mmCIF file of C-alpha atoms and ligand atoms in Angstrom:
data_model
loop_
_atom_site.group_PDB
_atom_site.id
_atom_site.type_symbol
_atom_site.label_atom_id
_atom_site.label_comp_id
_atom_site.label_asym_id
_atom_site.label_seq_id
_atom_site.Cartn_x
_atom_site.Cartn_y
_atom_site.Cartn_z
ATOM 1 C CA MET A 11 -0.301 -0.104 0.180
ATOM 2 C CA LYS A 12 1.275 3.144 -0.937
ATOM 3 C CA ILE A 13 0.421 7.180 0.626
ATOM 4 C CA SER A 14 -0.964 8.335 -2.780
ATOM 5 C CA ASP A 15 -3.494 4.669 -2.595
ATOM 6 C CA VAL A 16 -4.395 6.463 0.717
ATOM 7 C CA LEU A 17 -5.135 10.057 -0.376
ATOM 8 C CA ASN A 18 -6.989 7.659 -3.473
ATOM 9 C CA CYS A 19 -8.899 6.693 -0.730
ATOM 10 C CA SER A 20 -10.164 10.227 1.143
ATOM 11 C CA PHE A 21 -13.146 11.518 1.285
ATOM 12 C CA ALA A 22 -12.772 14.638 -0.780
ATOM 13 C CA ALA A 23 -11.144 12.350 -3.372
ATOM 14 C CA TRP A 24 -13.152 10.315 -4.595
ATOM 15 C CA TYR A 25 -16.544 11.645 -3.441
ATOM 16 C CA GLY A 26 -16.772 13.887 -7.574
ATOM 17 C CA THR A 27 -17.190 10.998 -9.534
ATOM 18 C CA PHE A 28 -18.788 9.011 -6.913
ATOM 19 C CA GLN A 29 -21.693 11.617 -5.364
ATOM 20 C CA ARG A 30 -24.649 10.233 -7.752
ATOM 21 C CA VAL A 31 -24.539 6.906 -6.612
ATOM 22 C CA THR A 32 -23.998 7.946 -2.687
ATOM 23 C CA PHE A 33 -25.618 10.159 -0.147
ATOM 24 C CA LYS A 34 -25.319 14.059 -0.162
ATOM 25 C CA SER A 35 -22.679 14.857 1.562
ATOM 26 C CA ILE A 36 -20.666 18.704 2.122
ATOM 27 C CA VAL A 37 -17.291 18.358 2.582
ATOM 28 C CA ILE A 38 -15.805 21.469 5.301
ATOM 29 C CA PRO A 39 -11.791 22.322 4.414
ATOM 30 C CA LEU A 40 -10.940 21.916 8.608
ATOM 31 C CA PRO A 41 -8.517 25.549 9.720
ATOM 32 C CA GLU A 42 -5.280 24.827 10.916
ATOM 33 C CA ASP A 43 -6.079 25.872 14.696
ATOM 34 C CA PHE A 44 -9.385 23.100 14.356
ATOM 35 C CA VAL A 45 -6.843 20.203 13.410
ATOM 36 C CA ARG A 46 -4.889 21.212 16.413
ATOM 37 C CA TYR A 47 -7.840 21.737 18.765
ATOM 38 C CA LEU A 48 -8.612 18.085 17.505
ATOM 39 C CA HIS A 49 -5.410 17.059 18.813
ATOM 40 C CA THR A 50 -5.102 18.702 22.322
ATOM 41 C CA ASP A 51 -6.222 16.585 25.642
ATOM 42 C CA GLY A 52 -9.659 16.675 27.618
ATOM 43 C CA ILE A 53 -13.455 17.809 25.986
ATOM 44 C CA VAL A 54 -14.282 21.321 26.008
ATOM 45 C CA LEU A 55 -16.512 22.142 23.589
ATOM 46 C CA PRO A 56 -16.435 25.629 21.902
ATOM 47 C CA ASP A 57 -18.659 28.428 23.338
ATOM 48 C CA GLY A 58 -21.159 28.973 20.888
ATOM 49 C CA SER A 59 -21.410 25.535 19.006
ATOM 50 C CA GLN A 60 -24.093 23.444 21.321
ATOM 51 C CA CYS A 61 -27.438 22.368 21.143
ATOM 52 C CA GLY A 62 -29.351 19.926 22.945
ATOM 53 C CA LEU A 63 -26.163 17.982 23.318
ATOM 54 C CA TYR A 64 -26.623 14.780 26.231
ATOM 55 C CA THR A 65 -23.934 13.798 27.541
ATOM 56 C CA LYS A 66 -23.832 10.129 29.545
ATOM 57 C CA SER A 67 -21.347 12.062 32.425
ATOM 58 C CA LYS A 68 -23.468 11.203 34.702
ATOM 59 C CA ASN A 69 -23.229 7.688 34.084
ATOM 60 C CA LEU A 70 -19.215 8.207 34.747
ATOM 61 C CA ALA A 71 -19.619 9.032 38.457
ATOM 62 C CA MET A 72 -17.334 6.759 39.794
ATOM 63 C CA ASP A 73 -18.788 5.624 43.158
ATOM 64 C CA GLY A 74 -21.864 4.819 41.043
ATOM 65 C CA ASP A 75 -24.358 6.407 43.840
ATOM 66 C CA ASP A 76 -27.111 8.165 42.928
ATOM 67 C CA ASP A 77 -27.349 10.960 45.504
ATOM 68 C CA ASP A 78 -25.798 13.465 42.915
ATOM 69 C CA GLU A 79 -28.424 12.938 41.628
ATOM 70 C CA ASP A 80 -30.209 15.552 43.268
ATOM 71 C CA LEU A 81 -27.958 18.428 43.238
ATOM 72 C CA ARG A 82 -28.461 21.016 39.897
ATOM 73 C CA ASP A 83 -25.371 20.486 37.372
ATOM 74 C CA ASP A 84 -23.403 23.785 39.023
ATOM 75 C CA ASP A 85 -23.359 22.308 42.277
ATOM 76 C CA LEU A 86 -23.126 19.428 40.840
ATOM 77 C CA MET A 87 -19.580 20.690 39.055
ATOM 78 C CA LYS A 88 -18.650 22.514 42.068
ATOM 79 C CA LYS A 89 -18.778 18.839 44.796
ATOM 80 C CA TYR A 90 -16.844 17.355 41.457
ATOM 81 C CA GLU A 91 -14.464 20.133 41.859
ATOM 82 C CA ASN A 92 -14.070 19.977 45.785
ATOM 83 C CA ASP A 93 -13.513 15.343 45.889
ATOM 84 C CA TRP A 94 -11.152 16.451 43.344
ATOM 85 C CA GLN A 95 -9.421 18.511 45.395
ATOM 86 C CA VAL A 96 -8.672 20.795 42.017
ATOM 87 C CA PRO A 97 -5.927 23.312 43.690
ATOM 88 C CA SER A 98 -7.411 26.312 43.347
ATOM 89 C CA ASN A 99 -4.303 28.514 41.147
ATOM 90 C CA THR A 100 -5.443 25.533 38.211
ATOM 91 C CA GLU A 101 -6.404 27.066 34.953
ATOM 92 C CA ILE A 102 -9.053 24.813 33.967
ATOM 93 C CA ALA A 103 -8.799 23.825 30.236
ATOM 94 C CA LYS A 104 -10.951 26.663 29.034
ATOM 95 C CA ALA A 105 -13.050 26.461 25.837
ATOM 96 C CA PRO A 106 -11.861 27.592 21.658
ATOM 97 C CA ASP A 107 -13.741 29.621 20.682
ATOM 98 C CA PHE A 108 -14.607 28.613 16.273
ATOM 99 C CA GLY A 109 -17.082 30.639 15.640
ATOM 100 C CA GLU A 110 -16.352 30.684 11.660
ATOM 101 C CA LEU A 111 -15.840 27.275 11.042
ATOM 102 C CA ASP A 112 -19.667 26.660 13.877
ATOM 103 C CA GLU A 113 -21.883 28.659 11.762
ATOM 104 C CA THR A 114 -20.158 27.106 8.220
ATOM 105 C CA VAL A 115 -20.697 23.595 10.203
ATOM 106 C CA LYS A 116 -24.311 24.041 11.093
ATOM 107 C CA THR A 117 -25.573 26.318 7.570
ATOM 108 C CA ALA A 118 -24.279 22.281 6.198
ATOM 109 C CA ILE A 119 -26.466 20.605 8.766
ATOM 110 C CA THR A 120 -29.412 22.325 7.608
ATOM 111 C CA SER A 121 -28.895 21.763 3.889
ATOM 112 C CA LEU A 122 -28.607 17.929 4.505
ATOM 113 C CA GLY A 123 -31.864 17.744 6.372
ATOM 114 C CA GLY A 124 -30.830 19.054 9.832
ATOM 115 C CA LYS A 125 -29.211 15.332 10.666
ATOM 116 C CA VAL A 126 -25.698 14.079 10.341
ATOM 117 C CA PHE A 127 -23.436 11.290 10.082
ATOM 118 C CA PRO A 128 -19.668 13.322 10.340
ATOM 119 C CA LYS A 129 -16.211 11.956 9.506
ATOM 120 C CA LEU A 130 -12.628 13.094 8.245
ATOM 121 C CA ASN A 131 -10.998 12.202 5.432
ATOM 122 C CA TRP A 132 -11.784 9.008 5.907
ATOM 123 C CA SER A 133 -12.375 7.583 9.401
ATOM 124 C CA SER A 134 -15.384 8.163 11.224
ATOM 125 C CA PRO A 135 -15.643 8.068 15.239
ATOM 126 C CA LYS A 136 -17.924 4.938 14.392
ATOM 127 C CA ASP A 137 -15.263 3.882 18.123
ATOM 128 C CA ALA A 138 -17.183 6.910 20.651
ATOM 129 C CA ASN A 139 -20.617 6.499 19.509
ATOM 130 C CA TRP A 140 -20.921 5.701 23.301
ATOM 131 C CA ILE A 141 -20.341 9.155 24.111
ATOM 132 C CA SER A 142 -24.238 10.405 22.464
ATOM 133 C CA PHE A 143 -27.430 10.522 23.228
ATOM 134 C CA ASN A 144 -29.201 7.668 21.419
ATOM 135 C CA ARG A 145 -25.554 5.625 20.920
ATOM 136 C CA THR A 146 -25.953 6.169 17.374
ATOM 137 C CA LEU A 147 -23.139 9.035 15.389
ATOM 138 C CA MET A 148 -26.107 11.317 14.690
ATOM 139 C CA CYS A 149 -24.797 15.307 15.157
ATOM 140 C CA SER A 150 -27.720 18.030 14.438
ATOM 141 C CA CYS A 151 -25.086 20.858 15.734
ATOM 142 C CA PRO A 152 -21.591 21.200 16.119
ATOM 143 C CA SER A 153 -20.789 20.747 19.678
ATOM 144 C CA GLU A 154 -22.138 16.969 18.965
ATOM 145 C CA VAL A 155 -19.574 16.674 15.932
ATOM 146 C CA TYR A 156 -17.024 18.091 18.030
ATOM 147 C CA LEU A 157 -17.267 15.821 20.855
ATOM 148 C CA LEU A 158 -17.258 12.162 18.598
ATOM 149 C CA LEU A 159 -13.899 14.077 16.510
ATOM 150 C CA LYS A 160 -12.214 14.403 19.888
ATOM 151 C CA SER A 161 -13.427 11.602 21.617
ATOM 152 C CA SER A 162 -12.486 9.137 18.562
ATOM 153 C CA GLU A 163 -9.228 7.426 18.584
ATOM 154 C CA PHE A 164 -9.862 6.365 14.528
ATOM 155 C CA ILE A 165 -9.786 9.869 14.372
ATOM 156 C CA ALA A 166 -6.308 10.217 16.546
ATOM 157 C CA HIS A 167 -5.371 8.004 14.108
ATOM 158 C CA ASP A 168 -6.603 10.059 11.017
ATOM 159 C CA LEU A 169 -4.863 12.967 12.479
ATOM 160 C CA ASP A 170 -1.293 11.029 14.020
ATOM 161 C CA GLN A 171 -0.757 8.365 11.374
ATOM 162 C CA PRO A 172 -2.269 8.261 8.444
ATOM 163 C CA PHE A 173 -0.160 6.661 6.486
ATOM 164 C CA VAL A 174 1.646 4.623 8.864
ATOM 165 C CA HIS A 175 1.434 1.672 7.794
ATOM 166 C CA CYS A 176 2.328 2.241 4.231
ATOM 167 C CA ASP A 177 4.999 1.277 2.205
ATOM 168 C CA ASP A 178 6.770 4.230 1.042
ATOM 169 C CA TYR A 179 6.433 6.079 4.671
ATOM 170 C CA ASP A 180 9.349 8.191 5.297
ATOM 171 C CA SER A 181 8.820 9.652 9.162
ATOM 172 C CA SER A 182 11.289 12.248 8.364
ATOM 173 C CA SER A 183 9.029 13.119 4.843
ATOM 174 C CA ALA A 184 7.107 15.534 4.448
ATOM 175 C CA ALA A 185 3.522 13.327 4.685
ATOM 176 C CA ASP A 186 2.331 13.804 7.770
ATOM 177 C CA ARG A 187 -0.127 15.752 9.118
ATOM 178 C CA ASN A 188 2.203 19.100 8.461
ATOM 179 C CA SER A 189 1.672 18.538 5.693
ATOM 180 C CA MET A 190 -1.720 17.661 5.248
ATOM 181 C CA SER A 191 -5.574 18.752 4.600
ATOM 182 C CA TYR A 192 -8.373 18.492 7.017
ATOM 183 C CA CYS A 193 -11.674 18.725 5.797
ATOM 184 C CA LEU A 194 -14.753 17.637 8.428
ATOM 185 C CA VAL A 195 -17.019 15.700 6.323
ATOM 186 C CA LEU A 196 -20.818 15.880 6.874
ATOM 187 C CA ARG A 197 -22.855 12.966 4.857
ATOM 188 C CA GLN A 198 -26.595 13.758 5.287
ATOM 189 C CA TRP A 199 -27.935 10.962 7.641
ATOM 190 C CA GLN A 200 -29.491 7.951 6.870
ATOM 191 C CA SER A 201 -30.962 5.143 8.779
ATOM 192 C CA ILE A 202 -29.226 2.061 7.854
ATOM 193 C CA ASP A 203 -29.793 -1.323 7.982
ATOM 194 C CA PRO A 204 -26.656 -2.789 8.658
ATOM 195 C CA SER A 205 -27.718 -6.869 7.488
ATOM 196 C CA CYS A 206 -28.116 -4.933 4.069
ATOM 197 C CA GLU A 207 -23.924 -3.454 4.167
ATOM 198 C CA PHE A 208 -21.129 -5.787 2.524
ATOM 199 C CA ARG A 209 -17.640 -4.790 2.117
ATOM 200 C CA CYS A 210 -16.086 -5.675 -2.081
ATOM 201 C CA PHE A 211 -12.788 -6.408 -2.594
ATOM 202 C CA VAL A 212 -11.066 -5.480 -6.132
ATOM 203 C CA ASN A 213 -7.628 -6.586 -7.064
ATOM 204 C CA LYS A 214 -6.984 -5.181 -10.511
ATOM 205 C CA ASN A 215 -10.227 -4.043 -10.974
ATOM 206 C CA ARG A 216 -11.253 -7.163 -11.197
ATOM 207 C CA LEU A 217 -13.743 -7.339 -7.566
ATOM 208 C CA ILE A 218 -12.778 -10.753 -6.369
ATOM 209 C CA GLY A 219 -15.146 -10.611 -3.062
ATOM 210 C CA ILE A 220 -17.952 -9.962 -0.932
ATOM 211 C CA CYS A 221 -18.936 -10.416 2.035
ATOM 212 C CA GLN A 222 -22.318 -8.848 4.965
ATOM 213 C CA ARG A 223 -20.016 -5.864 6.750
ATOM 214 C CA ASN A 224 -21.521 -6.915 10.221
ATOM 215 C CA SER A 225 -19.757 -10.306 10.851
ATOM 216 C CA THR A 226 -21.537 -10.232 13.757
ATOM 217 C CA LYS A 227 -25.011 -11.577 12.962
ATOM 218 C CA LEU A 228 -26.756 -14.435 11.098
ATOM 219 C CA TYR A 229 -28.436 -12.541 8.998
ATOM 220 C CA PRO A 230 -31.386 -14.922 7.218
ATOM 221 C CA HIS A 231 -31.944 -13.167 4.094
ATOM 222 C CA ILE A 232 -28.606 -12.228 2.728
ATOM 223 C CA VAL A 233 -28.723 -16.810 3.218
ATOM 224 C CA GLU A 234 -31.688 -16.490 1.047
ATOM 225 C CA GLU A 235 -30.700 -13.679 -1.295
ATOM 226 C CA LYS A 236 -27.733 -14.548 -2.039
ATOM 227 C CA VAL A 237 -27.472 -14.523 -5.640
ATOM 228 C CA ALA A 238 -29.816 -11.722 -6.084
ATOM 229 C CA ILE A 239 -27.051 -9.234 -3.341
ATOM 230 C CA LEU A 240 -24.281 -10.375 -5.111
ATOM 231 C CA LYS A 241 -25.161 -10.012 -8.939
ATOM 232 C CA ASP A 242 -26.826 -6.546 -7.626
ATOM 233 C CA ILE A 243 -23.068 -5.283 -6.017
ATOM 234 C CA VAL A 244 -20.902 -7.274 -9.389
ATOM 235 C CA THR A 245 -23.839 -4.818 -11.820
ATOM 236 C CA PHE A 246 -23.586 -2.275 -10.240
ATOM 237 C CA PHE A 247 -19.239 -2.867 -9.575
ATOM 238 C CA GLU A 248 -19.387 -2.819 -13.413
ATOM 239 C CA LYS A 249 -21.381 -0.320 -14.076
ATOM 240 C CA GLU A 250 -20.738 2.522 -11.812
ATOM 241 C CA ILE A 251 -17.648 1.519 -10.128
ATOM 242 C CA SER A 252 -14.960 0.092 -11.313
ATOM 243 C CA SER A 253 -13.433 3.090 -14.793
ATOM 244 C CA LYS A 254 -13.902 5.289 -13.078
ATOM 245 C CA PHE A 255 -11.680 4.609 -8.670
ATOM 246 C CA PRO A 256 -8.385 5.965 -10.451
ATOM 247 C CA ASP A 257 -6.160 3.062 -8.392
ATOM 248 C CA PRO A 258 -6.510 -1.237 -9.537
ATOM 249 C CA ASP A 259 -6.634 -2.808 -5.886
ATOM 250 C CA TYR A 260 -8.911 -1.063 -3.759
ATOM 251 C CA VAL A 261 -11.709 -1.647 -1.119
ATOM 252 C CA PHE A 262 -15.341 -0.125 -1.169
ATOM 253 C CA ASP A 263 -18.292 -0.308 1.267
ATOM 254 C CA VAL A 264 -22.091 -0.208 -0.104
ATOM 255 C CA VAL A 265 -25.448 -0.790 1.418
ATOM 256 C CA ARG A 266 -28.260 -2.879 -0.247
ATOM 257 C CA ASN A 267 -31.424 -1.597 0.322
ATOM 258 C CA ARG A 268 -34.557 -4.642 0.239
ATOM 259 C CA LYS A 269 -35.703 -3.291 -3.408
ATOM 260 C CA GLY A 270 -32.602 -4.191 -4.433
ATOM 261 C CA LYS A 271 -30.452 -0.726 -4.616
ATOM 262 C CA VAL A 272 -26.991 -0.143 -4.770
ATOM 263 C CA ILE A 273 -24.943 2.310 -3.246
ATOM 264 C CA LEU A 274 -22.165 3.719 -2.638
ATOM 265 C CA LEU A 275 -20.359 4.319 1.273
ATOM 266 C CA ASP A 276 -17.218 4.618 1.015
ATOM 267 C CA PHE A 277 -13.314 3.490 -0.619
ATOM 268 C CA ASN A 278 -10.609 1.587 2.172
ATOM 269 C CA PRO A 279 -6.937 1.513 0.897
ATOM 270 C CA TRP A 280 -6.243 -2.079 -0.166
ATOM 271 C CA GLY A 281 -3.995 -3.447 2.378
ATOM 272 C CA ARG A 282 -3.910 -4.502 6.604
ATOM 273 C CA VAL A 283 -5.116 -1.503 7.740
ATOM 274 C CA THR A 284 -8.614 -2.161 5.817
ATOM 275 C CA ASP A 285 -10.521 -5.013 7.967
ATOM 276 C CA SER A 286 -11.215 -7.404 6.079
ATOM 277 C CA LEU A 287 -13.695 -9.026 7.280
ATOM 278 C CA MET A 288 -15.583 -12.775 6.278
ATOM 279 C CA PHE A 289 -11.569 -13.161 4.368
ATOM 280 C CA THR A 290 -7.484 -12.942 5.866
ATOM 281 C CA TRP A 291 -6.550 -10.556 4.296
ATOM 282 C CA ASP A 292 -3.974 -14.284 3.143
ATOM 283 C CA ASP A 293 -6.842 -15.219 1.350
ATOM 284 C CA LEU A 294 -7.242 -12.029 -0.359
ATOM 285 C CA GLU A 295 -4.083 -12.078 -2.151
ATOM 286 C CA HIS A 296 -4.665 -15.970 -2.440
ATOM 287 C CA MET A 297 -7.225 -15.020 -4.944
ATOM 288 C CA ALA A 298 -5.932 -12.402 -6.457
ATOM 289 C CA ALA A 299 -3.342 -13.619 -7.744
ATOM 290 C CA GLY A 300 -5.562 -15.851 -9.646
ATOM 291 C CA SER A 301 -6.575 -18.913 -6.669
ATOM 292 C CA GLN A 302 -7.452 -22.102 -9.288
ATOM 293 C CA ASP A 303 -10.221 -22.536 -7.324
ATOM 294 C CA SER A 304 -12.778 -23.339 -9.485
ATOM 295 C CA SER A 305 -16.119 -21.435 -7.055
ATOM 296 C CA CYS A 306 -13.994 -17.992 -7.575
ATOM 297 C CA GLN A 307 -13.205 -18.007 -11.701
ATOM 298 C CA GLN A 308 -15.952 -16.183 -12.165
ATOM 299 C CA LEU A 309 -17.733 -14.277 -9.829
ATOM 300 C CA PRO A 310 -16.925 -12.955 -6.731
ATOM 301 C CA CYS A 311 -15.894 -15.181 -3.658
ATOM 302 C CA PHE A 312 -19.415 -14.466 -1.621
ATOM 303 C CA HIS A 313 -18.552 -14.815 2.347
ATOM 304 C CA CYS A 314 -22.271 -14.184 4.605
ATOM 305 C CA VAL A 315 -23.229 -16.216 7.921
ATOM 306 C CA GLU A 316 -24.177 -18.955 6.837
ATOM 307 C CA SER A 317 -24.795 -20.640 10.802
ATOM 308 C CA GLU A 318 -25.898 -19.071 14.637
ATOM 309 C CA ASP A 319 -21.983 -21.134 14.767
ATOM 310 C CA GLY A 320 -20.933 -18.815 11.999
ATOM 311 C CA VAL A 321 -20.419 -14.593 13.500
ATOM 312 C CA GLN A 322 -17.045 -13.243 14.036
ATOM 313 C CA CYS A 323 -16.781 -11.194 17.753
ATOM 314 C CA SER A 324 -17.934 -7.659 18.040
ATOM 315 C CA ASP A 325 -15.828 -5.129 15.746
ATOM 316 C CA TYR A 326 -14.753 -2.664 17.610
ATOM 317 C CA GLY A 327 -14.726 -4.243 21.527
ATOM 318 C CA ASN A 328 -10.510 -3.419 21.441
ATOM 319 C CA TYR A 329 -11.875 0.748 20.454
ATOM 320 C CA ALA A 330 -14.362 0.927 23.306
ATOM 321 C CA PHE A 331 -13.197 2.333 25.794
ATOM 322 C CA PRO A 332 -11.645 5.108 24.142
ATOM 323 C CA LYS A 333 -8.054 7.336 26.275
ATOM 324 C CA ASP A 334 -9.988 9.248 27.562
ATOM 325 C CA ILE A 335 -12.451 7.624 29.598
ATOM 326 C CA ARG A 336 -9.621 4.645 31.197
ATOM 327 C CA ASP A 337 -8.042 7.396 32.611
ATOM 328 C CA LEU A 338 -10.991 9.003 33.736
ATOM 329 C CA THR A 339 -12.233 5.018 35.473
ATOM 330 C CA ALA A 340 -8.888 4.898 36.522
ATOM 331 C CA GLY A 341 -9.013 7.866 38.565
ATOM 332 C CA GLU A 342 -6.072 8.691 36.799
ATOM 333 C CA ASP A 343 -7.648 12.256 34.378
ATOM 334 C CA PRO A 344 -10.318 14.353 36.583
ATOM 335 C CA PHE A 345 -9.450 16.963 34.559
ATOM 336 C CA LYS A 346 -10.913 15.098 32.253
ATOM 337 C CA LEU A 347 -13.725 14.462 34.550
ATOM 338 C CA MET A 348 -14.708 18.162 34.691
ATOM 339 C CA ASP A 349 -15.075 18.934 31.016
ATOM 340 C CA LEU A 350 -17.554 16.643 30.119
ATOM 341 C CA MET A 351 -19.432 17.495 33.921
ATOM 342 C CA LYS A 352 -19.368 21.019 31.809
ATOM 343 C CA LEU A 353 -20.348 19.362 28.826
ATOM 344 C CA LYS A 354 -23.474 18.796 30.662
ATOM 345 C CA ILE A 355 -24.178 22.146 32.296
ATOM 346 C CA GLN A 356 -23.868 23.567 28.897
ATOM 347 C CA SER A 357 -26.216 21.188 27.715
ATOM 348 C CA SER A 358 -28.854 20.427 30.477
ATOM 349 C CA GLY A 359 -32.152 21.764 29.983
ATOM 350 C CA ASP A 360 -32.138 21.605 26.311
ATOM 351 C CA GLY A 361 -32.154 18.171 25.917
ATOM 352 C CA SER A 362 -33.997 18.506 22.947
ATOM 353 C CA SER A 363 -32.656 15.050 20.225
ATOM 354 C CA SER A 364 -34.196 14.045 16.590
ATOM 355 C CA SER A 365 -35.558 10.755 16.132
ATOM 356 C CA GLU A 366 -34.195 8.483 13.958
ATOM 357 C CA ASP A 367 -37.314 8.819 11.411
ATOM 358 C CA ASP A 368 -35.536 8.639 7.551
ATOM 359 C CA TYR A 369 -36.317 4.380 6.703
HETATM 360 N N1 ADP B 25 -24.419 8.674 6.083
HETATM 361 C C1 ADP B 25 -24.947 8.178 6.768
HETATM 362 N N2 ADP B 25 -26.627 7.831 8.361
HETATM 363 C C2 ADP B 25 -26.102 6.936 8.660
HETATM 364 N N3 ADP B 25 -24.718 6.006 9.311
HETATM 365 C C3 ADP B 25 -24.098 6.351 8.576
HETATM 366 C C4 ADP B 25 -24.030 6.642 7.423
HETATM 367 N N4 ADP B 25 -22.411 6.546 6.340
HETATM 368 C C5 ADP B 25 -22.398 5.660 6.983
HETATM 369 N N5 ADP B 25 -23.399 5.742 8.211
HETATM 370 C C6 ADP B 25 -23.089 3.484 8.931
HETATM 371 O O1 ADP B 25 -21.672 3.822 9.882
HETATM 372 C C7 ADP B 25 -20.582 3.188 8.915
HETATM 373 C C8 ADP B 25 -18.920 3.412 8.958
HETATM 374 O O2 ADP B 25 -19.075 4.270 7.887
HETATM 375 P P1 ADP B 25 -17.624 4.507 7.301
HETATM 376 O O3 ADP B 25 -18.479 6.100 6.000
HETATM 377 O O4 ADP B 25 -17.720 2.984 6.506
HETATM 378 O O5 ADP B 25 -16.848 4.765 8.546
HETATM 379 P P2 ADP B 25 -15.476 3.779 8.259
HETATM 380 O O6 ADP B 25 -14.354 4.589 7.201
HETATM 381 O O7 ADP B 25 -15.524 5.337 9.726
HETATM 382 O O8 ADP B 25 -15.862 2.523 8.087
HETATM 383 C C9 ADP B 25 -21.637 2.915 8.331
HETATM 384 O O9 ADP B 25 -21.057 0.582 8.277
HETATM 385 C C10 ADP B 25 -23.352 2.811 8.135
HETATM 386 O O10 ADP B 25 -23.615 2.034 8.804
HETATM 387 MG MG1 MG B 26 -15.366 3.740 5.833
#
């Protein structure tokens, strides 16, 4: 995998070519100071970015008792400051102000229908959904977007070392985050049925493998409709993807709805940084090298969970508790807990949320 392969999969690189066959999205270039803010520790939200944000901060109380339920939010904040015996001369992180970006994000959210799915150049903060109101990545204001981005290790990877696994990566070269232009991608929110998502592996412009994206579940309709699913995805690949993507080797994700319509979700590099899900990378390399396995010669290999015995364990188990929360629960960083408490205070009394009603 080369740096150019990774760059070709960044959202801004492919969206222009494929916007007809994917969900409507808006790409917002991020100012340097915002990228720096994403890098800093703590979860202090910029002033003016809030909406009806609800955080799970209450659930983070260390002792788990319910005495705090009766306290008002600002009392609760003081209680935690006292409990943690914060030295009086300690300056608590100050909320930054990104007024212009906030306005751009708000306008984009409105023009996408009020609910969006956020990403950075490559990754979504899907490991951080625990921090949001309804455990999804649905956002309706800038603060929800920022909180998810700041709580995600996948986003941290996009920021810190997007090219670290590339063969031509040299840590001393210019191809690092200092020369990268980062973008916030806001995608129109869709209520996607996970049983309709598939990952497709392309080598030398040949679609060689397809599997269900959520390998942790048996979906009987996939088993029943295997042939139709395969046919719809192959047709979509040939018509909409194959001659248009600049690399011969890549991985793409699609949603195929129950009526057979296929929609592009994302591109990922061909290589071990991309989760091979129900294949192994050794299998894929073998198939790519022109395996003699007759079942895989004409049509792509199709893998799905065929029985309860075939399910794989959950994808993001390792990521469920980002570093901020590990620090919190280990009692190692009282300031992070206070940031979260502040969030709760900023958002209290304004606990509106949007509901999922698109599907
Ligand atoms: N526009 C959207 N609205 C709602 N959910 C989405 C949207 N786009 C993607 N998702 C969900 O998020 C998951 C991850 O999306 P993806 O764009 O592939 O991010 P990543 O590259 O971080 O895996 C998808 O499997 C899908 O279930
Ligand atoms: Mg992806």
